[in-house]
Coordinates of C-alpha atoms in Angstrom, one line a residue:
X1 CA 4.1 -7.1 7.2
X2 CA 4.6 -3.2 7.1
X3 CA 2.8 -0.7 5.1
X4 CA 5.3 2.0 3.9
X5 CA 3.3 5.6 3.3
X6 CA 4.2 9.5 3.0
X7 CA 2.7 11.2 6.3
X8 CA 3.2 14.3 4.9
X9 CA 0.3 13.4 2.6
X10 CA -3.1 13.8 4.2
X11 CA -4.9 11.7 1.9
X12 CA -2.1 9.0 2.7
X13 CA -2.3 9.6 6.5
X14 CA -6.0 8.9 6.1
X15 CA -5.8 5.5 4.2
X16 CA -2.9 4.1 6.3
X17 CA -5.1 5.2 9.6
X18 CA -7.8 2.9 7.7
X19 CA -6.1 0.3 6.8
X20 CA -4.6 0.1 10.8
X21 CA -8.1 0.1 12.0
X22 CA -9.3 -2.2 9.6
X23 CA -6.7 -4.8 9.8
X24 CA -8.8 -7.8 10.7
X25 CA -5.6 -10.0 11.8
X26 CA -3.4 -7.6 13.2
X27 CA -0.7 -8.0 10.8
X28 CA 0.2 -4.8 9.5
X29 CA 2.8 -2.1 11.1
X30 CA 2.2 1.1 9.9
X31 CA 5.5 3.1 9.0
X32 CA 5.5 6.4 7.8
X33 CA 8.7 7.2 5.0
X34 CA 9.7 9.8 7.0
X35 CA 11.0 7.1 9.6
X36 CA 14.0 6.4 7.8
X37 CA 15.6 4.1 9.9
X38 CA 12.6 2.1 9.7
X39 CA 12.0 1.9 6.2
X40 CA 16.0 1.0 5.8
X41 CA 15.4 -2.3 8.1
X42 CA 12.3 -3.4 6.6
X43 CA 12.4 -2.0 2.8
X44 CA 16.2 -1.7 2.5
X45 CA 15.7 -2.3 -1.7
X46 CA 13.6 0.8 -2.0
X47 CA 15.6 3.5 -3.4
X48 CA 14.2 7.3 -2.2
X49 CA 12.4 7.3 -6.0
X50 CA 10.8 4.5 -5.9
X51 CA 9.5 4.9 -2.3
X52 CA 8.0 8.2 -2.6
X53 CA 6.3 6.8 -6.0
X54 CA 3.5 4.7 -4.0
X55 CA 2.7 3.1 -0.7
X56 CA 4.4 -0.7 -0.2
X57 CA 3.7 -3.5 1.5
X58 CA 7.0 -4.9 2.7
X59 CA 7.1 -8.6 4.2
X60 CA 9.9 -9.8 6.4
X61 CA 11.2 -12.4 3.6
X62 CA 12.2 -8.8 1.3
X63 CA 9.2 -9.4 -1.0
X64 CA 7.5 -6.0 -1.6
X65 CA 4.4 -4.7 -3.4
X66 CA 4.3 -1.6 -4.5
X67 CA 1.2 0.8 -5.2
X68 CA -1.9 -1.1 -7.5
X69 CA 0.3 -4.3 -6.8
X70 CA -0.6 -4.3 -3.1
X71 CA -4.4 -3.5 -3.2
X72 CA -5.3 -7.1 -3.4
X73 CA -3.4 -8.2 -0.3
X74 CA -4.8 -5.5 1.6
X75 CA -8.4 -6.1 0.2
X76 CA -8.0 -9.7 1.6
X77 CA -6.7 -8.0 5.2
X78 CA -9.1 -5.1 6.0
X79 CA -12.0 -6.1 3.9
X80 CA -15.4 -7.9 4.6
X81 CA -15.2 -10.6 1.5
X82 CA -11.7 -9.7 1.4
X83 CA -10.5 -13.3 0.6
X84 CA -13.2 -13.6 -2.6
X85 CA -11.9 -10.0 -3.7
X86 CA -8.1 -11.0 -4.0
X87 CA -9.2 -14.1 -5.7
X88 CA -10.9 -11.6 -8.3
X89 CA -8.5 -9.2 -8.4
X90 CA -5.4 -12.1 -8.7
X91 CA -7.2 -14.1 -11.3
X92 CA -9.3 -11.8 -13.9
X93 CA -8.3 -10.9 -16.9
X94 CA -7.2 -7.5 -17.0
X95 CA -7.6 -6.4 -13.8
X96 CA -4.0 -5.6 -13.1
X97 CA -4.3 -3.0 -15.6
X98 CA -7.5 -1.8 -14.1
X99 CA -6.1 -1.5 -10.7
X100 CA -2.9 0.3 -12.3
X101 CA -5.5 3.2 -14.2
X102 CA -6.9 3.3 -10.8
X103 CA -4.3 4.0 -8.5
X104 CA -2.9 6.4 -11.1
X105 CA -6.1 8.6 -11.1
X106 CA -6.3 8.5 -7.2
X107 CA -3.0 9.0 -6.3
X108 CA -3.2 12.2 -9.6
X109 CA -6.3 13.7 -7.7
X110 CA -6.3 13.4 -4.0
X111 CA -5.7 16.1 -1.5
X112 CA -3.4 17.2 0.8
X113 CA 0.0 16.6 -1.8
X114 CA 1.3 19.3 -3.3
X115 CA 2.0 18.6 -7.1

C-alpha cells in the first residue's frame, strides 16, 4: 500500500512523516508526488489534477482512495482502536459527509501551501 502526498507541502510532509511512524503493521510506502516515476507505477490512473487534489492511498490491485475516502483505512493502520474507528467511520450514517467537510477545512487552512 502506498501513500501518495505533496512534499512541497509542510503540513503534508508532517502527516505522511506521522503516518510512517505510526504505521503499526509496516504496510505503508511513503511516496512523495514529486517522484513521478513512482507515482506512474503505483497510481498510473491518477491524472496530475486529481493527484495534486488530496493525498491517496494506492493498493497494488489499482484500488485507490483518495483524500476523506482514505482516513478510515489509515485510522485502522496508525491508530490505537483503530479497527473500532473504521468500523465507525465505514458504517455511520453520515459520516462520509462529515469526513468530506473535514478534510475540506484542513486541507483549506493548513500551513506551509501556498494558495
Amino acid at each position: 500500500m502506498y501513500l501518495l502526498y505533496d512534499s512541497e507541502c509542510c503540513f503534508c510532509e508532517g502527516f505522511a512523516s506521522w503516518v510512517k511512524q505510526n504505521d503499526r503493521k509496516s504496510v505503508i510506502e511513503i511516496v512523495p508526488f514529486q517522484d513521478q516515476a513512482k507515482v506512474k507505477e503505483v497510481a498510473s490512473t491518477l491524472d496530475p489534477d486529481q493527484l495534486t487534489r488530496s493525498f491517496h492511498l494506492a493498493f497494488s490491485d489499482g484500488r485507490i482512495l483518495s483524500g476523506p475516502q482514505a482516513i478510515p483505512m489509515l485510522a485502522e493502520l496508525t491508530l490505537p482502536g483503530g479497527v473500532i474507528l473504521k468500523k465507525i467511520l465505514t458504517r455511520m450514517p453520515g459520516s462520509e459527509r462529515l469526513l468530506r467537510i473535514i478534510y475540506r477545512w484542513v486541507s483549506e487552512h493548513r500551513w506551509g501551501k501556498e494558495a
